[in-house]
Amino acid sequence: NFHIGLSGTYAANLPGDAIRLRDRPELRVDANRMIDTGGMVADTALAYGPELAFNYGPFRAQGEYYRYEVDQLGVAPDAEFDAWYLQASWILTGESYKYSMSKAAYSGVSPDNPFMAGGGMGAWEIAARYSQADLNDLGAGIQGGEQDIITVGLNWYANKNVRFMLNYLNVEVENRTAPFADFGHDAIALRTQFTF
């Protein structure tokens, strides 16, 4: 399967003529937003970008790019920001993702040999992801920071309704406006998902 998508949004007459872009790391443990443009006095805002994905047997890859354009009021120059990610996974036990034409999305993994059903081991998947969000536009006087995240993971689909996810994340945040300092952190997360 090969998936191509394109999305966009345009906002005018912004409430209070203001807009603010900010984000947390992908593993959110508190309310802190590590990158932040602060408030911008803006007339309009535009966001757009492509999405590509494909799978072949047990392999799946996906990526998405977004461009943000903010038309600032007054003498402030227009501002532009970028964000993107690439991810890939391999199902070690041989299953594959099914693609739903009606939803234009991949469905979850359904193990060929569910756990505890005749001694099955479920489905096992390894995954990796890299993402970057850059909220800096020095020409427009905005230094919101850049966030880079590397994630590796191991997923176990015990059956079609239960999944366990073990992820390691390396987060680097840099080039933020003072008084903040550049920093990085590592995180390990174990999550469980039930679907019905």
Short mmCIF file of N, CA and C in Angstrom, two decimals:
data_model
loop_
_atom_site.label_atom_id
_atom_site.label_comp_id
_atom_site.label_asym_id
_atom_site.label_seq_id
_atom_site.Cartn_x
_atom_site.Cartn_y
_atom_site.Cartn_z
N ASN A 1 0.84 -1.19 0.00
CA ASN A 1 0.00 0.00 0.00
C ASN A 1 0.88 1.23 0.00
N PHE A 2 0.43 2.24 -0.72
CA PHE A 2 1.12 3.53 -0.74
C PHE A 2 0.08 4.61 -0.47
N HIS A 3 0.35 5.45 0.52
CA HIS A 3 -0.59 6.48 0.96
C HIS A 3 0.02 7.85 0.73
N ILE A 4 -0.74 8.75 0.10
CA ILE A 4 -0.31 10.12 -0.11
C ILE A 4 -1.40 11.02 0.46
N GLY A 5 -1.02 11.96 1.31
CA GLY A 5 -2.00 12.89 1.87
C GLY A 5 -1.48 14.30 1.84
N LEU A 6 -2.39 15.24 1.86
CA LEU A 6 -2.04 16.65 1.90
C LEU A 6 -3.08 17.34 2.77
N SER A 7 -2.61 18.18 3.68
CA SER A 7 -3.55 18.89 4.54
C SER A 7 -3.12 20.33 4.69
N GLY A 8 -4.07 21.16 5.04
CA GLY A 8 -3.76 22.55 5.24
C GLY A 8 -4.88 23.25 5.98
N THR A 9 -4.55 24.37 6.59
CA THR A 9 -5.55 25.18 7.28
C THR A 9 -5.12 26.65 7.19
N TYR A 10 -6.12 27.50 7.11
CA TYR A 10 -5.87 28.94 7.01
C TYR A 10 -6.76 29.63 8.03
N ALA A 11 -6.19 30.53 8.80
CA ALA A 11 -6.96 31.26 9.81
C ALA A 11 -6.81 32.75 9.58
N ALA A 12 -7.95 33.45 9.58
CA ALA A 12 -7.96 34.90 9.44
C ALA A 12 -8.80 35.49 10.57
N ASN A 13 -8.68 36.79 10.78
CA ASN A 13 -9.42 37.45 11.86
C ASN A 13 -9.19 36.73 13.19
N LEU A 14 -7.93 36.52 13.50
CA LEU A 14 -7.57 35.79 14.72
C LEU A 14 -8.07 36.51 15.96
N PRO A 15 -8.59 35.77 16.95
CA PRO A 15 -9.07 36.42 18.18
C PRO A 15 -7.97 37.23 18.84
N GLY A 16 -8.24 38.49 19.06
CA GLY A 16 -7.24 39.35 19.69
C GLY A 16 -6.03 39.62 18.81
N ASP A 17 -6.15 39.29 17.51
CA ASP A 17 -5.02 39.44 16.58
C ASP A 17 -3.76 38.79 17.13
N ALA A 18 -3.90 37.61 17.74
CA ALA A 18 -2.75 36.96 18.36
C ALA A 18 -2.72 35.47 18.03
N ILE A 19 -1.50 34.94 17.94
CA ILE A 19 -1.30 33.50 17.75
C ILE A 19 -0.04 33.10 18.49
N ARG A 20 -0.02 31.86 18.96
CA ARG A 20 1.14 31.35 19.69
C ARG A 20 1.32 29.88 19.32
N LEU A 21 2.54 29.49 18.97
CA LEU A 21 2.85 28.10 18.66
C LEU A 21 3.76 27.57 19.76
N ARG A 22 3.47 26.37 20.27
CA ARG A 22 4.28 25.75 21.31
C ARG A 22 3.99 24.26 21.34
N ASP A 23 4.88 23.49 21.99
CA ASP A 23 4.69 22.05 22.03
C ASP A 23 5.46 21.44 23.19
N ARG A 24 4.99 20.26 23.57
CA ARG A 24 5.66 19.44 24.59
C ARG A 24 6.43 18.32 23.89
N PRO A 25 7.33 17.63 24.61
CA PRO A 25 7.92 16.42 24.05
C PRO A 25 6.85 15.37 23.79
N GLU A 26 7.15 14.39 22.96
CA GLU A 26 6.15 13.39 22.57
C GLU A 26 5.70 12.52 23.74
N LEU A 27 6.55 12.34 24.74
CA LEU A 27 6.15 11.68 25.97
C LEU A 27 5.87 12.78 26.97
N ARG A 28 4.61 13.03 27.25
CA ARG A 28 4.21 14.17 28.06
C ARG A 28 3.96 13.73 29.49
N VAL A 29 4.83 14.19 30.39
CA VAL A 29 4.70 13.82 31.80
C VAL A 29 4.27 15.00 32.67
N ASP A 30 4.29 16.20 32.12
CA ASP A 30 3.83 17.37 32.85
C ASP A 30 3.30 18.40 31.86
N ALA A 31 2.94 19.57 32.35
CA ALA A 31 2.33 20.59 31.51
C ALA A 31 3.34 21.50 30.81
N ASN A 32 4.64 21.28 31.04
CA ASN A 32 5.66 22.16 30.45
C ASN A 32 5.72 22.01 28.94
N ARG A 33 5.79 23.14 28.26
CA ARG A 33 5.98 23.17 26.81
C ARG A 33 7.41 23.64 26.58
N MET A 34 8.22 22.79 26.00
CA MET A 34 9.65 23.06 25.91
C MET A 34 10.01 24.05 24.82
N ILE A 35 9.19 24.14 23.78
CA ILE A 35 9.43 25.13 22.73
C ILE A 35 8.20 26.01 22.62
N ASP A 36 8.43 27.32 22.40
CA ASP A 36 7.31 28.26 22.50
C ASP A 36 7.69 29.56 21.78
N THR A 37 6.88 29.95 20.81
CA THR A 37 7.15 31.20 20.09
C THR A 37 6.80 32.42 20.92
N GLY A 38 6.00 32.24 21.98
CA GLY A 38 5.43 33.38 22.66
C GLY A 38 4.32 33.96 21.80
N GLY A 39 3.66 34.96 22.28
CA GLY A 39 2.56 35.55 21.52
C GLY A 39 3.05 36.36 20.34
N MET A 40 2.39 36.18 19.20
CA MET A 40 2.70 36.96 18.01
C MET A 40 1.44 37.74 17.64
N VAL A 41 1.60 39.01 17.33
CA VAL A 41 0.48 39.82 16.86
C VAL A 41 0.33 39.54 15.37
N ALA A 42 -0.75 38.86 15.02
CA ALA A 42 -0.86 38.32 13.67
C ALA A 42 -2.19 38.63 13.02
N ASP A 43 -2.14 38.77 11.71
CA ASP A 43 -3.35 39.00 10.91
C ASP A 43 -3.91 37.67 10.42
N THR A 44 -3.04 36.82 9.86
CA THR A 44 -3.46 35.51 9.35
C THR A 44 -2.39 34.48 9.67
N ALA A 45 -2.79 33.21 9.60
CA ALA A 45 -1.86 32.10 9.79
C ALA A 45 -2.22 30.99 8.81
N LEU A 46 -1.21 30.34 8.28
CA LEU A 46 -1.40 29.26 7.31
C LEU A 46 -0.51 28.09 7.72
N ALA A 47 -1.08 26.89 7.69
CA ALA A 47 -0.31 25.67 7.96
C ALA A 47 -0.64 24.66 6.87
N TYR A 48 0.38 23.99 6.34
CA TYR A 48 0.13 23.02 5.27
C TYR A 48 1.29 22.02 5.21
N GLY A 49 1.03 20.88 4.59
CA GLY A 49 2.09 19.90 4.43
C GLY A 49 1.62 18.57 3.89
N PRO A 50 2.56 17.79 3.36
CA PRO A 50 2.24 16.47 2.83
C PRO A 50 2.47 15.36 3.86
N GLU A 51 1.83 14.24 3.61
CA GLU A 51 2.02 13.02 4.41
C GLU A 51 2.19 11.86 3.45
N LEU A 52 3.20 11.05 3.70
CA LEU A 52 3.48 9.87 2.87
C LEU A 52 3.61 8.66 3.78
N ALA A 53 3.08 7.53 3.33
CA ALA A 53 3.22 6.29 4.09
C ALA A 53 3.13 5.12 3.12
N PHE A 54 3.78 4.02 3.48
CA PHE A 54 3.60 2.80 2.71
C PHE A 54 3.94 1.60 3.58
N ASN A 55 3.39 0.46 3.17
CA ASN A 55 3.79 -0.77 3.84
C ASN A 55 3.95 -1.87 2.80
N TYR A 56 4.84 -2.77 3.11
CA TYR A 56 5.09 -3.93 2.26
C TYR A 56 5.32 -5.10 3.19
N GLY A 57 4.37 -6.00 3.25
CA GLY A 57 4.48 -7.12 4.18
C GLY A 57 4.56 -6.59 5.61
N PRO A 58 5.55 -7.03 6.38
CA PRO A 58 5.65 -6.60 7.77
C PRO A 58 6.31 -5.23 7.98
N PHE A 59 6.74 -4.58 6.89
CA PHE A 59 7.44 -3.29 7.00
C PHE A 59 6.47 -2.14 6.73
N ARG A 60 6.58 -1.09 7.54
CA ARG A 60 5.78 0.12 7.31
C ARG A 60 6.64 1.34 7.57
N ALA A 61 6.50 2.37 6.74
CA ALA A 61 7.21 3.64 6.93
C ALA A 61 6.23 4.79 6.72
N GLN A 62 6.49 5.89 7.41
CA GLN A 62 5.57 7.02 7.34
C GLN A 62 6.32 8.29 7.65
N GLY A 63 5.93 9.39 7.02
CA GLY A 63 6.52 10.68 7.30
C GLY A 63 5.54 11.80 7.02
N GLU A 64 5.74 12.92 7.70
CA GLU A 64 4.87 14.07 7.51
C GLU A 64 5.68 15.34 7.74
N TYR A 65 5.37 16.36 6.95
CA TYR A 65 6.05 17.66 7.06
C TYR A 65 4.99 18.74 7.18
N TYR A 66 5.24 19.72 8.04
CA TYR A 66 4.33 20.86 8.16
C TYR A 66 5.11 22.17 8.09
N ARG A 67 4.53 23.11 7.38
CA ARG A 67 5.07 24.47 7.28
C ARG A 67 4.03 25.42 7.88
N TYR A 68 4.49 26.32 8.74
CA TYR A 68 3.61 27.30 9.37
C TYR A 68 4.05 28.69 8.93
N GLU A 69 3.11 29.48 8.43
CA GLU A 69 3.41 30.84 7.99
C GLU A 69 2.48 31.79 8.72
N VAL A 70 3.06 32.76 9.40
CA VAL A 70 2.30 33.72 10.20
C VAL A 70 2.54 35.12 9.64
N ASP A 71 1.45 35.78 9.23
CA ASP A 71 1.50 37.14 8.73
C ASP A 71 1.32 38.08 9.91
N GLN A 72 2.43 38.65 10.38
CA GLN A 72 2.38 39.50 11.56
C GLN A 72 1.93 40.92 11.20
N LEU A 73 1.22 41.54 12.12
CA LEU A 73 0.73 42.90 11.92
C LEU A 73 1.82 43.92 12.18
N GLY A 74 1.63 45.12 11.68
CA GLY A 74 2.59 46.20 11.93
C GLY A 74 3.86 46.01 11.13
N VAL A 75 4.96 46.44 11.72
CA VAL A 75 6.25 46.40 11.02
C VAL A 75 6.98 45.07 11.22
N ALA A 76 6.44 44.21 12.07
CA ALA A 76 7.10 42.91 12.30
C ALA A 76 7.06 42.07 11.02
N PRO A 77 8.19 41.47 10.65
CA PRO A 77 8.20 40.65 9.43
C PRO A 77 7.40 39.36 9.63
N ASP A 78 6.94 38.78 8.51
CA ASP A 78 6.23 37.52 8.58
C ASP A 78 7.16 36.44 9.13
N ALA A 79 6.56 35.45 9.82
CA ALA A 79 7.35 34.39 10.45
C ALA A 79 7.01 33.05 9.83
N GLU A 80 8.02 32.17 9.74
CA GLU A 80 7.84 30.83 9.18
C GLU A 80 8.50 29.80 10.07
N PHE A 81 7.83 28.66 10.24
CA PHE A 81 8.33 27.59 11.10
C PHE A 81 8.10 26.25 10.41
N ASP A 82 8.86 25.23 10.86
CA ASP A 82 8.77 23.89 10.26
C ASP A 82 8.68 22.83 11.34
N ALA A 83 8.03 21.72 10.98
CA ALA A 83 8.01 20.53 11.84
C ALA A 83 7.84 19.31 10.94
N TRP A 84 8.51 18.22 11.31
CA TRP A 84 8.39 17.00 10.51
C TRP A 84 8.78 15.78 11.33
N TYR A 85 8.42 14.60 10.82
CA TYR A 85 8.84 13.35 11.43
C TYR A 85 8.97 12.26 10.37
N LEU A 86 9.79 11.27 10.67
CA LEU A 86 9.92 10.04 9.89
C LEU A 86 9.87 8.88 10.87
N GLN A 87 9.14 7.84 10.54
CA GLN A 87 9.10 6.65 11.39
C GLN A 87 8.99 5.40 10.54
N ALA A 88 9.47 4.31 11.11
CA ALA A 88 9.42 3.03 10.42
C ALA A 88 9.27 1.92 11.45
N SER A 89 8.66 0.82 11.03
CA SER A 89 8.51 -0.33 11.93
C SER A 89 8.56 -1.62 11.14
N TRP A 90 8.90 -2.69 11.86
CA TRP A 90 8.99 -4.03 11.27
C TRP A 90 8.33 -5.00 12.25
N ILE A 91 7.35 -5.74 11.76
CA ILE A 91 6.68 -6.73 12.61
C ILE A 91 7.47 -8.03 12.50
N LEU A 92 8.15 -8.37 13.58
CA LEU A 92 9.08 -9.50 13.57
C LEU A 92 8.40 -10.83 13.34
N THR A 93 7.14 -10.94 13.74
CA THR A 93 6.41 -12.21 13.61
C THR A 93 5.69 -12.34 12.27
N GLY A 94 5.86 -11.36 11.37
CA GLY A 94 5.40 -11.51 9.99
C GLY A 94 4.04 -10.92 9.64
N GLU A 95 3.26 -10.48 10.62
CA GLU A 95 1.97 -9.88 10.30
C GLU A 95 2.18 -8.56 9.55
N SER A 96 1.12 -8.01 9.01
CA SER A 96 1.22 -6.72 8.33
C SER A 96 0.06 -5.83 8.72
N TYR A 97 0.28 -4.53 8.58
CA TYR A 97 -0.79 -3.57 8.81
C TYR A 97 -1.79 -3.64 7.66
N LYS A 98 -3.04 -3.53 7.98
CA LYS A 98 -4.09 -3.47 6.96
C LYS A 98 -4.44 -2.01 6.73
N TYR A 99 -4.70 -1.66 5.48
CA TYR A 99 -5.05 -0.28 5.15
C TYR A 99 -6.55 -0.17 4.93
N SER A 100 -7.17 0.82 5.56
CA SER A 100 -8.60 1.07 5.41
C SER A 100 -8.80 2.20 4.42
N MET A 101 -9.40 1.89 3.26
CA MET A 101 -9.66 2.92 2.26
C MET A 101 -10.68 3.94 2.76
N SER A 102 -11.66 3.48 3.54
CA SER A 102 -12.71 4.39 4.01
C SER A 102 -12.17 5.40 5.03
N LYS A 103 -11.18 5.01 5.83
CA LYS A 103 -10.59 5.90 6.83
C LYS A 103 -9.31 6.57 6.34
N ALA A 104 -8.77 6.09 5.23
CA ALA A 104 -7.48 6.57 4.70
C ALA A 104 -6.40 6.47 5.77
N ALA A 105 -6.37 5.31 6.45
CA ALA A 105 -5.42 5.10 7.54
C ALA A 105 -5.16 3.61 7.72
N TYR A 106 -4.05 3.31 8.40
CA TYR A 106 -3.73 1.93 8.71
C TYR A 106 -4.45 1.51 9.98
N SER A 107 -4.91 0.28 10.00
CA SER A 107 -5.53 -0.27 11.20
C SER A 107 -4.44 -0.91 12.06
N GLY A 108 -4.81 -1.35 13.25
CA GLY A 108 -3.85 -1.98 14.14
C GLY A 108 -3.43 -3.36 13.66
N VAL A 109 -2.50 -3.94 14.38
CA VAL A 109 -1.99 -5.27 14.05
C VAL A 109 -2.85 -6.32 14.74
N SER A 110 -3.25 -7.32 13.99
CA SER A 110 -3.99 -8.44 14.55
C SER A 110 -3.09 -9.68 14.48
N PRO A 111 -2.64 -10.19 15.64
CA PRO A 111 -1.69 -11.31 15.64
C PRO A 111 -2.26 -12.56 14.97
N ASP A 112 -1.42 -13.24 14.19
CA ASP A 112 -1.82 -14.52 13.61
C ASP A 112 -1.97 -15.59 14.68
N ASN A 113 -1.16 -15.50 15.74
CA ASN A 113 -1.18 -16.46 16.85
C ASN A 113 -1.32 -15.71 18.16
N PRO A 114 -2.56 -15.32 18.54
CA PRO A 114 -2.74 -14.54 19.77
C PRO A 114 -2.18 -15.25 21.00
N PHE A 115 -1.73 -14.43 21.95
CA PHE A 115 -1.18 -14.95 23.19
C PHE A 115 -2.25 -15.71 23.95
N MET A 116 -1.88 -16.86 24.52
CA MET A 116 -2.74 -17.73 25.32
C MET A 116 -3.88 -18.35 24.52
N ALA A 117 -3.78 -18.29 23.21
CA ALA A 117 -4.77 -18.98 22.37
C ALA A 117 -4.04 -20.12 21.68
N GLY A 118 -4.01 -21.26 22.34
CA GLY A 118 -3.28 -22.39 21.80
C GLY A 118 -1.78 -22.22 21.88
N GLY A 119 -1.29 -21.44 22.86
CA GLY A 119 0.16 -21.27 23.03
C GLY A 119 0.78 -20.24 22.14
N GLY A 120 -0.01 -19.34 21.54
CA GLY A 120 0.53 -18.32 20.66
C GLY A 120 1.36 -17.29 21.41
N MET A 121 2.21 -16.57 20.67
CA MET A 121 3.08 -15.55 21.28
C MET A 121 2.68 -14.13 20.91
N GLY A 122 1.55 -13.97 20.23
CA GLY A 122 1.15 -12.64 19.81
C GLY A 122 2.02 -12.15 18.68
N ALA A 123 2.00 -10.83 18.44
CA ALA A 123 2.83 -10.22 17.40
C ALA A 123 3.82 -9.26 18.05
N TRP A 124 5.05 -9.27 17.55
CA TRP A 124 6.12 -8.41 18.08
C TRP A 124 6.60 -7.47 16.99
N GLU A 125 6.80 -6.21 17.37
CA GLU A 125 7.18 -5.18 16.40
C GLU A 125 8.29 -4.31 16.98
N ILE A 126 9.27 -3.97 16.14
CA ILE A 126 10.28 -2.97 16.52
C ILE A 126 10.00 -1.71 15.70
N ALA A 127 10.29 -0.56 16.29
CA ALA A 127 9.97 0.70 15.63
C ALA A 127 11.00 1.76 15.97
N ALA A 128 11.14 2.74 15.07
CA ALA A 128 12.02 3.87 15.29
C ALA A 128 11.38 5.12 14.70
N ARG A 129 11.68 6.26 15.32
CA ARG A 129 11.08 7.52 14.88
C ARG A 129 12.06 8.66 15.14
N TYR A 130 12.09 9.62 14.23
CA TYR A 130 12.84 10.86 14.43
C TYR A 130 11.91 12.02 14.12
N SER A 131 11.87 13.00 15.01
CA SER A 131 11.01 14.16 14.77
C SER A 131 11.75 15.44 15.12
N GLN A 132 11.36 16.51 14.44
CA GLN A 132 11.95 17.82 14.71
C GLN A 132 10.87 18.89 14.57
N ALA A 133 10.85 19.80 15.52
CA ALA A 133 9.99 20.98 15.44
C ALA A 133 10.88 22.19 15.67
N ASP A 134 10.86 23.13 14.73
CA ASP A 134 11.73 24.30 14.79
C ASP A 134 10.86 25.55 14.87
N LEU A 135 10.82 26.17 16.03
CA LEU A 135 10.03 27.38 16.23
C LEU A 135 10.92 28.62 16.29
N ASN A 136 11.99 28.59 15.52
CA ASN A 136 12.89 29.74 15.40
C ASN A 136 12.73 30.39 14.04
N ASP A 137 12.61 31.69 14.02
CA ASP A 137 12.71 32.49 12.80
C ASP A 137 13.41 33.78 13.21
N LEU A 138 14.74 33.75 13.16
CA LEU A 138 15.53 34.88 13.65
C LEU A 138 15.28 36.14 12.84
N GLY A 139 14.96 35.99 11.55
CA GLY A 139 14.65 37.15 10.72
C GLY A 139 13.40 37.87 11.19
N ALA A 140 12.49 37.13 11.83
CA ALA A 140 11.27 37.72 12.37
C ALA A 140 11.41 38.05 13.86
N GLY A 141 12.60 37.80 14.41
CA GLY A 141 12.84 38.10 15.82
C GLY A 141 12.22 37.11 16.79
N ILE A 142 12.02 35.88 16.33
CA ILE A 142 11.39 34.86 17.19
C ILE A 142 12.36 33.71 17.40
N GLN A 143 12.62 33.40 18.67
CA GLN A 143 13.51 32.30 19.02
C GLN A 143 12.78 31.39 20.01
N GLY A 144 11.87 30.58 19.46
CA GLY A 144 11.04 29.69 20.29
C GLY A 144 11.70 28.39 20.64
N GLY A 145 12.79 28.04 19.95
CA GLY A 145 13.52 26.80 20.24
C GLY A 145 13.30 25.74 19.19
N GLU A 146 14.21 24.78 19.21
CA GLU A 146 14.14 23.63 18.31
C GLU A 146 14.15 22.36 19.15
N GLN A 147 13.26 21.45 18.83
CA GLN A 147 13.13 20.20 19.59
C GLN A 147 13.36 19.02 18.66
N ASP A 148 14.35 18.18 18.98
CA ASP A 148 14.66 16.98 18.21
C ASP A 148 14.46 15.77 19.12
N ILE A 149 13.75 14.76 18.61
CA ILE A 149 13.45 13.58 19.42
C ILE A 149 13.74 12.32 18.62
N ILE A 150 14.51 11.43 19.23
CA ILE A 150 14.75 10.09 18.68
C ILE A 150 14.01 9.10 19.57
N THR A 151 13.22 8.24 18.95
CA THR A 151 12.46 7.24 19.70
C THR A 151 12.72 5.86 19.10
N VAL A 152 12.97 4.88 19.96
CA VAL A 152 13.01 3.48 19.54
C VAL A 152 12.04 2.72 20.43
N GLY A 153 11.39 1.73 19.85
CA GLY A 153 10.37 1.05 20.62
C GLY A 153 10.23 -0.42 20.28
N LEU A 154 9.64 -1.13 21.22
CA LEU A 154 9.27 -2.53 21.06
C LEU A 154 7.80 -2.65 21.44
N ASN A 155 7.00 -3.16 20.51
CA ASN A 155 5.56 -3.31 20.74
C ASN A 155 5.19 -4.79 20.76
N TRP A 156 4.34 -5.16 21.70
CA TRP A 156 3.83 -6.53 21.76
C TRP A 156 2.31 -6.47 21.69
N TYR A 157 1.77 -7.06 20.62
CA TYR A 157 0.32 -7.17 20.44
C TYR A 157 -0.07 -8.55 20.96
N ALA A 158 -0.56 -8.59 22.20
CA ALA A 158 -0.93 -9.88 22.79
C ALA A 158 -2.08 -10.52 22.03
N ASN A 159 -3.05 -9.70 21.65
CA ASN A 159 -4.15 -10.14 20.79
C ASN A 159 -4.64 -8.90 20.05
N LYS A 160 -5.76 -8.98 19.36
CA LYS A 160 -6.20 -7.84 18.56
C LYS A 160 -6.70 -6.67 19.40
N ASN A 161 -6.87 -6.87 20.72
CA ASN A 161 -7.40 -5.82 21.59
C ASN A 161 -6.41 -5.26 22.60
N VAL A 162 -5.25 -5.90 22.79
CA VAL A 162 -4.31 -5.49 23.83
C VAL A 162 -2.92 -5.33 23.24
N ARG A 163 -2.31 -4.16 23.54
CA ARG A 163 -0.96 -3.89 23.07
C ARG A 163 -0.13 -3.32 24.21
N PHE A 164 1.12 -3.76 24.33
CA PHE A 164 2.09 -3.22 25.29
C PHE A 164 3.19 -2.53 24.49
N MET A 165 3.57 -1.31 24.91
CA MET A 165 4.56 -0.52 24.18
C MET A 165 5.68 -0.10 25.12
N LEU A 166 6.91 -0.45 24.78
CA LEU A 166 8.09 -0.04 25.52
C LEU A 166 8.88 0.90 24.63
N ASN A 167 9.04 2.16 25.06
CA ASN A 167 9.70 3.18 24.25
C ASN A 167 10.85 3.83 25.02
N TYR A 168 11.92 4.11 24.29
CA TYR A 168 13.01 4.94 24.79
C TYR A 168 13.05 6.20 23.94
N LEU A 169 13.10 7.36 24.60
CA LEU A 169 13.15 8.64 23.91
C LEU A 169 14.38 9.43 24.33
N ASN A 170 15.04 10.02 23.36
CA ASN A 170 16.13 10.96 23.60
C ASN A 170 15.66 12.31 23.07
N VAL A 171 15.55 13.29 23.97
CA VAL A 171 15.01 14.60 23.62
C VAL A 171 16.10 15.65 23.76
N GLU A 172 16.27 16.48 22.74
CA GLU A 172 17.21 17.61 22.78
C GLU A 172 16.44 18.87 22.42
N VAL A 173 16.54 19.88 23.28
CA VAL A 173 15.91 21.17 23.03
C VAL A 173 17.02 22.22 23.06
N GLU A 174 17.07 23.06 22.02
CA GLU A 174 18.14 24.05 21.95
C GLU A 174 17.66 25.32 21.25
N ASN A 175 18.52 26.33 21.34
CA ASN A 175 18.31 27.63 20.69
C ASN A 175 17.03 28.32 21.16
N ARG A 176 16.77 28.24 22.45
CA ARG A 176 15.62 28.94 23.00
C ARG A 176 16.03 30.33 23.48
N THR A 177 15.05 31.22 23.59
CA THR A 177 15.31 32.56 24.09
C THR A 177 15.66 32.52 25.58
N ALA A 178 16.62 33.34 25.99
CA ALA A 178 16.93 33.47 27.42
C ALA A 178 15.66 33.90 28.16
N PRO A 179 15.49 33.49 29.41
CA PRO A 179 16.47 32.93 30.33
C PRO A 179 16.59 31.41 30.28
N PHE A 180 15.93 30.76 29.34
CA PHE A 180 15.99 29.30 29.28
C PHE A 180 17.34 28.85 28.73
N ALA A 181 17.75 27.67 29.17
CA ALA A 181 19.00 27.09 28.69
C ALA A 181 18.69 25.88 27.82
N ASP A 182 19.63 25.55 26.93
CA ASP A 182 19.48 24.33 26.16
C ASP A 182 19.54 23.14 27.12
N PHE A 183 18.83 22.09 26.80
CA PHE A 183 18.87 20.91 27.67
C PHE A 183 18.46 19.68 26.88
N GLY A 184 18.71 18.53 27.48
CA GLY A 184 18.28 17.27 26.90
C GLY A 184 17.88 16.32 28.02
N HIS A 185 17.07 15.35 27.67
CA HIS A 185 16.74 14.33 28.66
C HIS A 185 16.40 13.03 27.95
N ASP A 186 16.47 11.95 28.71
CA ASP A 186 16.11 10.63 28.21
C ASP A 186 14.93 10.13 29.01
N ALA A 187 14.10 9.33 28.37
CA ALA A 187 12.92 8.80 29.05
C ALA A 187 12.64 7.39 28.56
N ILE A 188 12.14 6.57 29.47
CA ILE A 188 11.68 5.22 29.13
C ILE A 188 10.23 5.14 29.57
N ALA A 189 9.39 4.64 28.67
CA ALA A 189 7.95 4.56 28.97
C ALA A 189 7.43 3.17 28.64
N LEU A 190 6.61 2.63 29.51
CA LEU A 190 5.90 1.39 29.26
C LEU A 190 4.42 1.70 29.33
N ARG A 191 3.72 1.49 28.24
CA ARG A 191 2.30 1.81 28.19
C ARG A 191 1.50 0.60 27.73
N THR A 192 0.24 0.58 28.11
CA THR A 192 -0.68 -0.48 27.71
C THR A 192 -1.87 0.16 27.02
N GLN A 193 -2.32 -0.46 25.94
CA GLN A 193 -3.46 0.06 25.20
C GLN A 193 -4.51 -1.05 25.03
N PHE A 194 -5.75 -0.72 25.35
CA PHE A 194 -6.86 -1.63 25.14
C PHE A 194 -7.77 -1.01 24.08
N THR A 195 -8.15 -1.77 23.07
CA THR A 195 -9.05 -1.27 22.03
C THR A 195 -10.26 -2.19 21.94
N PHE A 196 -11.38 -1.59 21.61
CA PHE A 196 -12.63 -2.34 21.51
C PHE A 196 -13.37 -1.94 20.26
#
